[in-house]
Structure formats: C-alpha cells, structure tokens
Short mmCIF file of C-alpha atoms and ligand atoms in Angstrom, two decimals:
data_model
loop_
_atom_site.label_atom_id
_atom_site.label_comp_id
_atom_site.label_asym_id
_atom_site.label_seq_id
_atom_site.Cartn_x
_atom_site.Cartn_y
_atom_site.Cartn_z
CA MET A 1353 9.65 19.47 -11.77
CA GLU A 1354 6.95 18.50 -14.30
CA ARG A 1355 3.97 20.61 -14.86
CA HIS A 1356 1.69 18.27 -13.20
CA HIS A 1357 3.75 18.03 -9.88
CA HIS A 1358 2.18 20.26 -7.06
CA PRO A 1359 4.07 20.64 -3.80
CA ILE A 1360 1.77 20.80 -0.99
CA ASP A 1361 2.18 21.45 2.92
CA PRO A 1362 1.39 18.01 4.45
CA SER A 1363 0.08 19.50 7.92
CA ASN A 1364 -1.47 22.48 6.60
CA PRO A 1365 -2.49 22.18 2.94
CA ASP A 1366 -3.39 24.99 0.98
CA PRO A 1367 -7.33 24.89 0.59
CA GLU A 1368 -7.12 26.51 -2.88
CA LEU A 1369 -4.89 23.86 -4.26
CA LEU A 1370 -7.00 20.97 -2.81
CA ALA A 1371 -10.17 22.52 -4.20
CA ARG A 1372 -8.44 22.71 -7.76
CA ALA A 1373 -7.29 19.01 -7.25
CA GLY A 1374 -10.73 18.15 -6.19
CA GLN A 1375 -12.06 19.80 -9.29
CA ALA A 1376 -9.77 17.70 -11.32
CA LEU A 1377 -11.13 14.67 -9.72
CA ARG A 1378 -14.61 15.61 -10.52
CA ASP A 1379 -13.65 16.27 -14.10
CA GLY A 1380 -12.37 12.66 -14.23
CA LEU A 1381 -8.75 13.17 -14.08
CA LEU A 1382 -6.36 11.07 -12.06
CA VAL A 1383 -4.67 12.73 -8.93
CA ALA A 1384 -1.89 10.99 -7.01
CA PHE A 1385 -1.91 12.10 -3.50
CA PRO A 1386 0.00 11.36 -0.04
CA THR A 1387 -1.78 9.34 2.62
CA GLU A 1388 -0.46 8.44 6.10
CA THR A 1389 0.31 5.01 4.62
CA VAL A 1390 1.51 5.21 0.93
CA TYR A 1391 0.74 7.44 -2.01
CA GLY A 1392 -2.42 6.73 -3.63
CA LEU A 1393 -3.69 7.08 -7.14
CA GLY A 1394 -7.08 8.75 -7.12
CA ALA A 1395 -10.02 8.84 -9.35
CA ARG A 1396 -13.71 9.48 -8.72
CA ALA A 1397 -15.30 6.40 -7.58
CA ASP A 1398 -18.82 6.70 -9.06
CA GLN A 1399 -18.09 6.94 -12.66
CA ASP A 1400 -16.55 4.03 -14.83
CA ALA A 1401 -14.13 5.88 -17.14
CA PRO A 1402 -12.02 7.50 -14.39
CA VAL A 1403 -11.89 4.13 -12.70
CA GLU A 1404 -10.84 2.39 -15.81
CA ALA A 1405 -8.03 5.06 -16.30
CA ILE A 1406 -6.75 3.92 -12.87
CA TYR A 1407 -6.56 0.32 -14.04
CA ARG A 1408 -4.86 1.32 -17.41
CA ALA A 1409 -2.31 3.74 -15.53
CA LYS A 1410 -1.40 0.93 -13.29
CA GLY A 1411 -1.48 -2.06 -15.67
CA ARG A 1412 -3.76 -3.78 -13.07
CA PRO A 1413 -6.09 -6.35 -14.18
CA GLY A 1414 -9.69 -5.30 -13.70
CA ARG A 1415 -10.67 -8.14 -11.57
CA ASN A 1416 -8.61 -6.53 -8.47
CA PRO A 1417 -11.22 -4.22 -6.45
CA LEU A 1418 -9.89 -0.97 -5.34
CA ILE A 1419 -10.20 0.88 -1.98
CA VAL A 1420 -12.94 3.82 -1.82
CA HIS A 1421 -11.61 6.68 0.18
CA VAL A 1422 -14.31 8.87 1.90
CA ALA A 1423 -14.51 11.87 4.14
CA GLY A 1424 -16.09 10.21 7.30
CA LEU A 1425 -18.01 7.46 8.98
CA GLU A 1426 -21.40 8.93 7.50
CA GLU A 1427 -20.13 8.87 3.91
CA ALA A 1428 -18.91 5.31 4.51
CA ARG A 1429 -22.19 4.10 5.84
CA ALA A 1430 -23.96 5.61 2.96
CA LEU A 1431 -22.14 3.40 0.65
CA ALA A 1432 -22.68 0.22 2.72
CA LEU A 1433 -25.70 -2.05 2.33
CA ALA A 1434 -25.01 -3.50 5.68
CA TRP A 1435 -22.86 -2.38 8.50
CA SER A 1436 -22.01 -4.61 11.53
CA SER A 1437 -21.66 -3.45 14.97
CA GLU A 1438 -17.82 -4.67 14.57
CA ALA A 1439 -17.61 -2.38 11.51
CA GLU A 1440 -19.05 0.56 13.46
CA ALA A 1441 -16.53 -0.22 16.54
CA LEU A 1442 -13.46 -0.55 14.44
CA ALA A 1443 -14.42 2.53 12.38
CA ARG A 1444 -14.99 4.73 15.54
CA ALA A 1445 -11.60 3.48 17.04
CA PHE A 1446 -9.35 3.96 14.11
CA TRP A 1447 -10.90 6.27 11.51
CA PRO A 1448 -9.50 8.42 10.29
CA GLY A 1449 -6.63 6.04 9.83
CA PRO A 1450 -4.73 3.29 8.37
CA LEU A 1451 -7.84 0.78 8.33
CA THR A 1452 -9.88 -0.54 5.33
CA LEU A 1453 -13.23 -2.04 6.04
CA VAL A 1454 -14.84 -4.40 3.56
CA ALA A 1455 -18.84 -4.26 3.55
CA LEU A 1456 -21.56 -5.16 1.37
CA GLY A 1457 -22.05 -2.32 -1.08
CA VAL A 1458 -25.16 -0.31 -2.07
CA PRO A 1459 -25.58 -1.19 -5.73
CA GLY A 1460 -25.24 1.78 -8.06
CA THR A 1461 -23.27 4.08 -5.58
CA VAL A 1462 -19.76 3.39 -7.19
CA SER A 1463 -18.72 2.03 -10.46
CA THR A 1464 -18.95 -1.90 -10.64
CA LYS A 1465 -15.26 -1.37 -12.01
CA VAL A 1466 -14.17 -0.23 -8.39
CA THR A 1467 -15.71 -3.65 -6.87
CA ALA A 1468 -14.62 -5.71 -9.60
CA GLY A 1469 -18.21 -6.56 -10.07
CA GLY A 1470 -18.32 -8.18 -6.80
CA PRO A 1471 -21.12 -7.50 -3.92
CA THR A 1472 -18.73 -5.86 -1.43
CA VAL A 1473 -16.95 -2.56 -1.25
CA ALA A 1474 -13.61 -1.62 0.59
CA LEU A 1475 -13.87 1.60 2.44
CA ARG A 1476 -11.29 3.88 4.22
CA VAL A 1477 -11.24 7.30 5.79
CA PRO A 1478 -7.63 8.45 5.48
CA SER A 1479 -5.86 10.66 8.25
CA HIS A 1480 -3.41 12.48 6.24
CA PRO A 1481 -4.57 16.11 5.94
CA VAL A 1482 -3.82 16.25 2.45
CA ALA A 1483 -5.80 12.96 1.53
CA LEU A 1484 -8.77 13.94 3.81
CA GLY A 1485 -8.89 17.47 2.65
CA LEU A 1486 -8.72 16.22 -1.12
CA VAL A 1487 -11.50 13.78 -0.61
CA ARG A 1488 -13.60 16.57 1.06
CA ALA A 1489 -12.91 19.04 -1.53
CA ALA A 1490 -13.61 16.26 -4.26
CA GLY A 1491 -17.20 15.71 -2.66
CA VAL A 1492 -17.35 12.42 -4.38
CA PRO A 1493 -15.94 9.09 -3.13
CA VAL A 1494 -12.44 8.65 -4.25
CA ALA A 1495 -11.04 5.18 -5.70
CA ALA A 1496 -7.42 5.17 -4.94
CA PRO A 1497 -5.02 2.10 -5.18
CA SER A 1498 -1.33 2.51 -4.25
CA ALA A 1499 0.18 4.94 -6.97
CA ASN A 1500 2.40 2.28 -8.69
CA ARG A 1501 2.52 0.05 -11.59
CA TYR A 1502 0.85 -3.35 -10.73
CA GLN A 1503 3.11 -5.68 -8.56
CA HIS A 1504 5.66 -3.05 -8.12
CA LEU A 1505 6.89 -1.32 -4.87
CA SER A 1506 4.25 1.06 -3.24
CA PRO A 1507 5.42 4.79 -3.34
CA THR A 1508 6.20 6.78 -0.13
CA LEU A 1509 7.47 9.73 -1.93
CA ALA A 1510 6.19 11.60 -4.70
CA GLU A 1511 9.39 10.85 -6.59
CA HIS A 1512 8.48 7.18 -6.50
CA VAL A 1513 5.14 7.99 -8.09
CA HIS A 1514 6.93 9.92 -10.93
CA LYS A 1515 9.27 6.88 -11.34
CA SER A 1516 6.51 4.49 -11.58
CA LEU A 1517 3.76 6.18 -13.32
CA GLY A 1518 5.39 9.08 -15.01
CA ASP A 1519 2.75 10.84 -17.49
CA ARG A 1520 0.14 8.37 -16.70
CA VAL A 1521 -1.13 10.78 -13.96
CA GLN A 1522 -2.43 14.09 -14.58
CA TRP A 1523 -1.72 15.63 -11.01
CA ILE A 1524 0.59 14.52 -8.33
CA LEU A 1525 0.18 16.30 -4.95
CA ASP A 1526 3.63 16.26 -3.44
CA GLY A 1527 3.28 16.21 0.61
CA GLY A 1528 6.75 14.48 1.28
CA PRO A 1529 7.18 11.13 2.82
CA CYS A 1530 4.36 9.04 4.04
CA ALA A 1531 4.48 8.60 7.95
CA LEU A 1532 3.66 4.97 8.24
CA GLY A 1533 5.18 3.65 4.96
CA LEU A 1534 2.99 0.55 4.79
CA GLU A 1535 -0.59 0.06 3.28
CA SER A 1536 -3.67 0.03 5.40
CA SER A 1537 -4.86 -3.24 7.16
CA VAL A 1538 -7.85 -4.50 5.36
CA VAL A 1539 -10.78 -6.06 7.41
CA ASP A 1540 -13.58 -7.97 5.92
CA THR A 1541 -16.69 -7.26 8.09
CA THR A 1542 -19.08 -9.36 6.15
CA THR A 1543 -17.75 -12.38 8.03
CA THR A 1544 -18.54 -13.49 11.49
CA PRO A 1545 -16.05 -12.99 13.17
CA PRO A 1546 -14.67 -10.25 10.98
CA THR A 1547 -11.31 -11.43 9.22
CA LEU A 1548 -8.09 -9.56 8.51
CA LEU A 1549 -7.63 -9.92 4.68
CA ARG A 1550 -4.38 -8.08 4.53
CA PRO A 1551 -2.00 -7.27 7.32
CA GLY A 1552 -1.21 -3.52 7.44
CA ALA A 1553 -0.15 -0.34 9.13
CA LEU A 1554 -2.58 -1.29 12.04
CA CYS A 1555 -1.30 -4.24 13.88
CA LEU A 1556 -3.41 -7.39 14.66
CA ALA A 1557 -3.26 -6.74 18.42
CA ARG A 1558 -4.74 -3.25 18.06
CA LEU A 1559 -7.54 -4.44 15.93
CA GLN A 1560 -8.18 -7.29 18.52
CA SER A 1561 -8.25 -4.63 21.22
CA VAL A 1562 -11.59 -3.50 19.93
CA VAL A 1563 -12.78 -6.95 18.11
CA PRO A 1564 -11.22 -9.75 20.28
CA ALA A 1565 -12.59 -12.28 18.02
CA LEU A 1566 -11.05 -10.75 14.78
CA ALA A 1567 -9.55 -13.66 12.91
CA LEU A 1568 -6.66 -14.01 10.25
CA HIS A 1569 -7.95 -14.83 6.85
CA ALA A 1570 -7.09 -18.28 5.77
CA PRO A 1571 -6.27 -18.04 1.84
CA PRO A 1572 -8.46 -20.25 -0.28
CA ALA A 1573 -6.92 -23.08 -2.12
CA PRO A 1574 -5.66 -21.76 -5.58
CA SER A 1575 -8.25 -21.85 -8.40
CA LEU A 1576 -11.14 -22.95 -5.97
CA GLU A 1577 -12.47 -19.38 -6.02
CA PRO A 1578 -11.71 -16.19 -7.18
CA SER A 1579 -9.26 -14.18 -5.15
CA ARG A 1580 -11.09 -12.74 -1.96
CA SER A 1581 -8.45 -9.87 -1.87
CA PRO A 1582 -5.60 -9.41 -4.46
CA GLY A 1583 -3.35 -7.99 -1.93
CA LEU A 1584 -3.19 -11.62 -0.83
CA GLU A 1585 -1.67 -12.86 -4.07
CA ALA A 1586 1.72 -13.97 -3.61
CA ARG A 1587 3.85 -11.53 -5.56
CA HIS A 1588 3.06 -7.81 -4.66
CA TYR A 1589 4.66 -4.84 -3.25
CA ALA A 1590 8.01 -6.20 -5.20
CA PRO A 1591 11.14 -4.24 -6.37
CA SER A 1592 12.24 -4.81 -10.10
CA VAL A 1593 15.30 -6.55 -8.65
CA PRO A 1594 15.39 -10.05 -6.97
CA LEU A 1595 14.90 -9.89 -3.40
CA ARG A 1596 15.75 -12.63 -0.77
CA VAL A 1597 15.28 -12.53 2.99
CA LEU A 1598 18.20 -14.21 4.71
CA PRO A 1599 19.70 -14.54 8.38
CA GLY A 1600 22.48 -11.86 8.84
CA ARG A 1601 25.26 -14.43 8.99
CA ASP A 1602 24.01 -15.99 5.56
CA ILE A 1603 24.19 -12.44 4.15
CA HIS A 1604 27.94 -12.03 5.16
CA ALA A 1605 28.66 -15.55 3.73
CA PHE A 1606 26.94 -14.75 0.40
CA LEU A 1607 28.77 -11.43 0.07
CA ARG A 1608 32.19 -13.22 0.56
CA VAL A 1609 31.64 -15.43 -2.10
CA ASN A 1610 29.80 -13.36 -4.60
CA THR A 1611 32.02 -10.32 -5.13
CA ASP A 1612 31.34 -9.72 -8.71
CA LEU A 1613 27.65 -8.87 -7.97
CA THR A 1614 26.45 -5.38 -6.65
CA VAL A 1615 24.30 -6.56 -3.91
CA GLY A 1616 22.03 -4.24 -1.92
CA VAL A 1617 21.69 -5.12 1.79
CA VAL A 1618 18.80 -4.22 4.07
CA LEU A 1619 19.63 -4.54 7.91
CA CYS A 1620 17.51 -4.39 10.91
CA ARG A 1621 19.79 -5.46 13.77
CA GLU A 1622 22.46 -2.44 14.38
CA ARG A 1623 25.04 -4.90 16.08
CA TYR A 1624 25.46 -6.65 12.62
CA GLU A 1625 28.52 -5.05 10.90
CA CYS A 1626 28.65 -5.25 7.07
CA THR A 1627 32.32 -4.85 5.95
CA HIS A 1628 31.59 -5.63 2.20
CA ARG A 1629 31.44 -2.97 -0.58
CA ALA A 1630 27.54 -3.11 -0.58
CA PRO A 1631 25.17 -0.25 -0.54
CA VAL A 1632 23.47 -0.83 3.02
CA GLU A 1633 20.19 0.34 4.35
CA ARG A 1634 20.14 0.32 8.09
CA LEU A 1635 16.38 0.24 9.21
CA GLY A 1636 16.91 -0.38 12.78
CA ALA A 1637 14.98 -3.06 14.95
CA GLU A 1638 12.05 -0.89 15.72
CA PRO A 1639 9.10 -2.26 13.63
CA GLU A 1640 7.14 0.76 12.99
CA ARG A 1641 10.26 2.85 12.14
CA TYR A 1642 11.47 0.02 9.88
CA GLY A 1643 8.15 -0.31 8.20
CA ALA A 1644 8.07 3.40 7.50
CA ALA A 1645 11.31 3.40 5.81
CA LEU A 1646 11.20 -0.03 4.03
CA TYR A 1647 9.65 0.88 0.68
CA ALA A 1648 11.94 4.01 0.33
CA SER A 1649 15.17 1.95 0.94
CA LEU A 1650 14.06 -0.86 -1.60
CA HIS A 1651 13.44 2.09 -4.06
CA ARG A 1652 16.88 3.51 -3.50
CA LEU A 1653 18.60 0.15 -3.81
CA GLU A 1654 16.62 -0.34 -7.02
CA ASP A 1655 17.63 2.87 -8.36
CA LEU A 1656 21.31 2.07 -7.62
CA GLY A 1657 21.18 -0.95 -10.24
CA CYS A 1658 21.78 -3.58 -7.68
CA ASP A 1659 21.57 -7.07 -9.20
CA LEU A 1660 20.21 -8.41 -6.09
CA ILE A 1661 18.79 -7.26 -2.79
CA LEU A 1662 19.41 -9.15 0.44
CA VAL A 1663 17.22 -8.40 3.38
CA GLU A 1664 18.21 -9.61 6.86
CA GLU A 1665 15.33 -11.52 8.45
CA PRO A 1666 13.41 -9.52 10.88
CA PRO A 1667 12.51 -11.00 14.26
CA ASN A 1668 9.71 -13.70 14.41
CA GLU A 1669 7.48 -11.51 16.34
CA PRO A 1670 3.74 -10.21 16.09
CA ALA A 1671 5.02 -6.56 15.79
CA TRP A 1672 6.72 -7.59 12.62
CA ALA A 1673 4.07 -9.32 11.00
CA THR A 1674 3.15 -6.67 8.27
CA VAL A 1675 6.94 -6.20 7.37
CA THR A 1676 7.30 -10.04 7.12
CA ASP A 1677 4.35 -10.23 4.93
CA ARG A 1678 5.53 -7.47 2.44
CA LEU A 1679 9.03 -9.05 2.45
CA ARG A 1680 7.65 -12.49 1.67
CA ARG A 1681 5.53 -11.10 -1.18
CA ALA A 1682 8.47 -9.14 -2.27
CA SER A 1683 10.71 -12.14 -2.70
CA GLU A 1684 8.03 -14.26 -4.68
CA PRO A 1685 9.49 -14.78 -8.12
CA SER A 1686 7.53 -12.82 -10.73
CA ARG A 1687 5.46 -14.76 -13.22
CA SER A 1688 5.64 -14.12 -17.05
CA GLY A 1689 2.94 -11.88 -18.01
CA GLY A 1690 2.54 -10.66 -14.47
CA ALA A 1691 -0.77 -11.96 -13.70
CA PRO A 1692 -1.04 -14.14 -10.57
CA PRO A 1693 -3.70 -17.04 -10.87
O1 TXA B 592 -2.95 2.15 2.37
C1 TXA B 592 -3.70 1.80 1.38
O2 TXA B 592 -4.67 1.05 1.67
C2 TXA B 592 -3.36 2.42 0.22
C3 TXA B 592 -3.73 3.91 0.33
C4 TXA B 592 -3.53 4.58 -0.97
O3 TXA B 592 -5.01 4.20 0.83
N1 TXA B 592 -4.21 1.76 -0.85
C5 TXA B 592 -3.99 0.56 -1.13
O4 TXA B 592 -4.76 0.19 -2.25
O5 TXA B 592 -2.88 -0.16 -0.73
P1 TXA B 592 -4.45 -1.11 -3.15
O6 TXA B 592 -5.57 -1.07 -4.26
O7 TXA B 592 -3.27 -1.23 -3.50
O8 TXA B 592 -5.02 -2.35 -2.33
C6 TXA B 592 -6.44 -2.60 -2.19
C7 TXA B 592 -6.34 -3.87 -1.22
C8 TXA B 592 -6.04 -5.14 -1.96
O9 TXA B 592 -5.57 -6.18 -0.86
C9 TXA B 592 -7.65 -5.60 -2.41
O10 TXA B 592 -7.69 -6.96 -2.58
C10 TXA B 592 -8.28 -5.27 -1.13
O11 TXA B 592 -7.90 -3.75 -0.84
N2 TXA B 592 -9.73 -4.92 -1.72
C11 TXA B 592 -10.24 -3.81 -2.27
N3 TXA B 592 -11.62 -4.17 -2.31
C12 TXA B 592 -11.81 -5.26 -1.77
C13 TXA B 592 -13.16 -6.03 -1.58
N4 TXA B 592 -14.32 -5.42 -2.27
N5 TXA B 592 -13.10 -7.15 -1.08
C14 TXA B 592 -11.93 -7.52 -0.59
N6 TXA B 592 -10.57 -6.89 -0.74
C15 TXA B 592 -10.67 -5.72 -1.38
MG1 MG B 593 -0.89 -1.67 -4.21
#
C-alpha cells in the first residue's frame, strides 16, 4: 500500500500513531480518517491554508462551508457565540455521535474559509475512537468534509478515499468500514424551532424525541438566497455512473429489453428474484443495515464499469428518509462544470 496509508485498529487505536497524525494536522497537512458515518478529510480549522487545501483536494467550491470536528461539548461551546437550550439538549443526547449542530460562530476562532464567510459554524463530536482520538491528539478544531471529490460518492472504506483523492491527501488512517455509512444529520440551532438542514444517520424521530418541535427545513427557492446548506443542493453523493430509482418490476422490464447494457442492480426486498446477467447488490429491507452498505455497493458497481445503476425503490416510510434523500441526489443529472446554482 502507499506510503501515506496507515492501518489503525478502529476500536483500540494506537496512541502513538494518533499522536503522529495529530501532529501532521497541526503541521497543516491533510489527514483522512474514519468516522462512524463516512471517512472525513481533515485539516486544522483555525488556519486558512490547510482549509484551502481541503477545498483544492476535493475540487469543492469555497462557498460550501465545512463541518468542524471537536473533542467534546465544552470545545464546541467555545466556538459558539450563542448556544441555545435545544443545542445543549441535542448535544447531551447524541454527542459523541452522528449529529452536526449549526450555531452562531465566535469570529476569529476558525478560519473564515471553514464557514464560507458566513456567521454560523457547523460543529460535531464524532464517536468513532479513531476520529475522537485524532481530534483530541490534534488539540485544535478539525474541519472535515467527506473525503471524496466534490459531488461524488462519500467513502465508507479507506480504499474509496484512495480511489477518489489519491495523492491529494498526505495521510490516510485506515480503520476499516464505517459502521453507519451515511453522513451525520445537520441541525440548524439558530432558528426557532431548530431545523433539520440535512437528513442523516440520526433519524428525525430520534431528534424529535429530544426536541419535539424540530422541523424539516424548507429549501429556499433557487437564486433567492445563497444555499443555506450545500448538502441540500440537488446533486450530491453521486456515483460517476447514471443512477435511477425504480420499482422492482420496472427493473425486470428494463433488463429484459436492454440486454446490451451492463446494468448494476441494487435491491432491498429479498423476495425479488433477479434472473438477468447483471451485477446485483442485495442490501435487504432493514433501513440501518441498508444505509450502512449503500455507498460501498455503489462504489463496487461503479468500479465494475456498469453503464447504469438501477436501484429498487425503498419503502416510503420515515425510517428510510435518509436513504431516499441520498438516492434522490445520486439520481440528479450532473450539470456541466459540476457547480450547482
Ligand atoms: O458525517 C459527516 O457529517 C461527515 C463526516 C466526515 O463527519 N462530514 C460531512 O461533511 O458530511 P460535508 O462537508 O460533506 O458536509 C457538510 C454539511 C453540508 O450539508 C453543509 O451544508 C453543512 O454540513 N454545513 C456546514 N457548515 C454549515 C453552516 N455553517 N451552515 C449550514 N450548513 C452547514
Ligand atoms: Mg460530502
């Protein structure tokens, strides 16, 4: 494996290796690391140059703000100018874990490149022992978007990071697969009530069990105001191959007619039998397990050189909301130049 690839025990990471990776972050290098959701591309958040390096490595427009990872609630509060009682309740319930809280930032604490010049900062305390250990070892807030090129599939294995970013990243901590496999839920705590900006690994029902009034964010009409959260832009999290979501019977019908195409198929309901010569990923009808496996299966089908990926429509139920959201974004046609409005 490459020089910058460092295997690390996900449940009991070597403190010496974490210390070296933390030093690399302090030195301004990029370090990719596993979290409980997806792999992150980390850089110290309090300096402009390392943060600019993240945007360059990803090919991500500078107007999309980044999530800042910190070691605990106290460290998060130190970066927030205002911290509502709802923010406190959500943090206490779900940190460390797959929840990102957006709050007003304290000017001067993180680079303005992290917040894309805006007044708010997105904060998260990750629960993965490698991620948490790394942030502690770094001793500085760590900006980390998902470790993939802009608008591409998020990585849930270190191999995916290599595939997407290659030598653009100086360190890759390989802690194996990410347990949850879908990005954190992003909640804006500057609104009353707080709003869910991005559905994620933590489902709405669990968030509402702590803050019952928590509402879904209604996206602004395009062009009226700058994007409130780039994760809400239509195309995101997409494989490089066209992807369509269809009822199972329509997938059968499509495969019967289009025998000359290599079509990758992603199924959820096991009763459905696919008899065609097509690479099939069976992810099952349990939403959390399906979510954990989704990106890795799309990466595999992409690597097989499929012309098209057909995904069986998942059940129309609240527990499937995050999966449905990611599939909708993955099936958006890409725009030339890649930059959404
Ligand atoms: O699970 C995750 O959240 C992963 C891991 C690595 O922690 N990170 C991740 O980062 O998905 P990224 O940069 O790919 O997604 C950042 C999300 C976007 O939806 C972005 O709009 C939102 O967080 N965000 C960041 N800063 C924000 C801010 N100040 N206001 C509103 N949304 C913000
Ligand atoms: Mg991302």
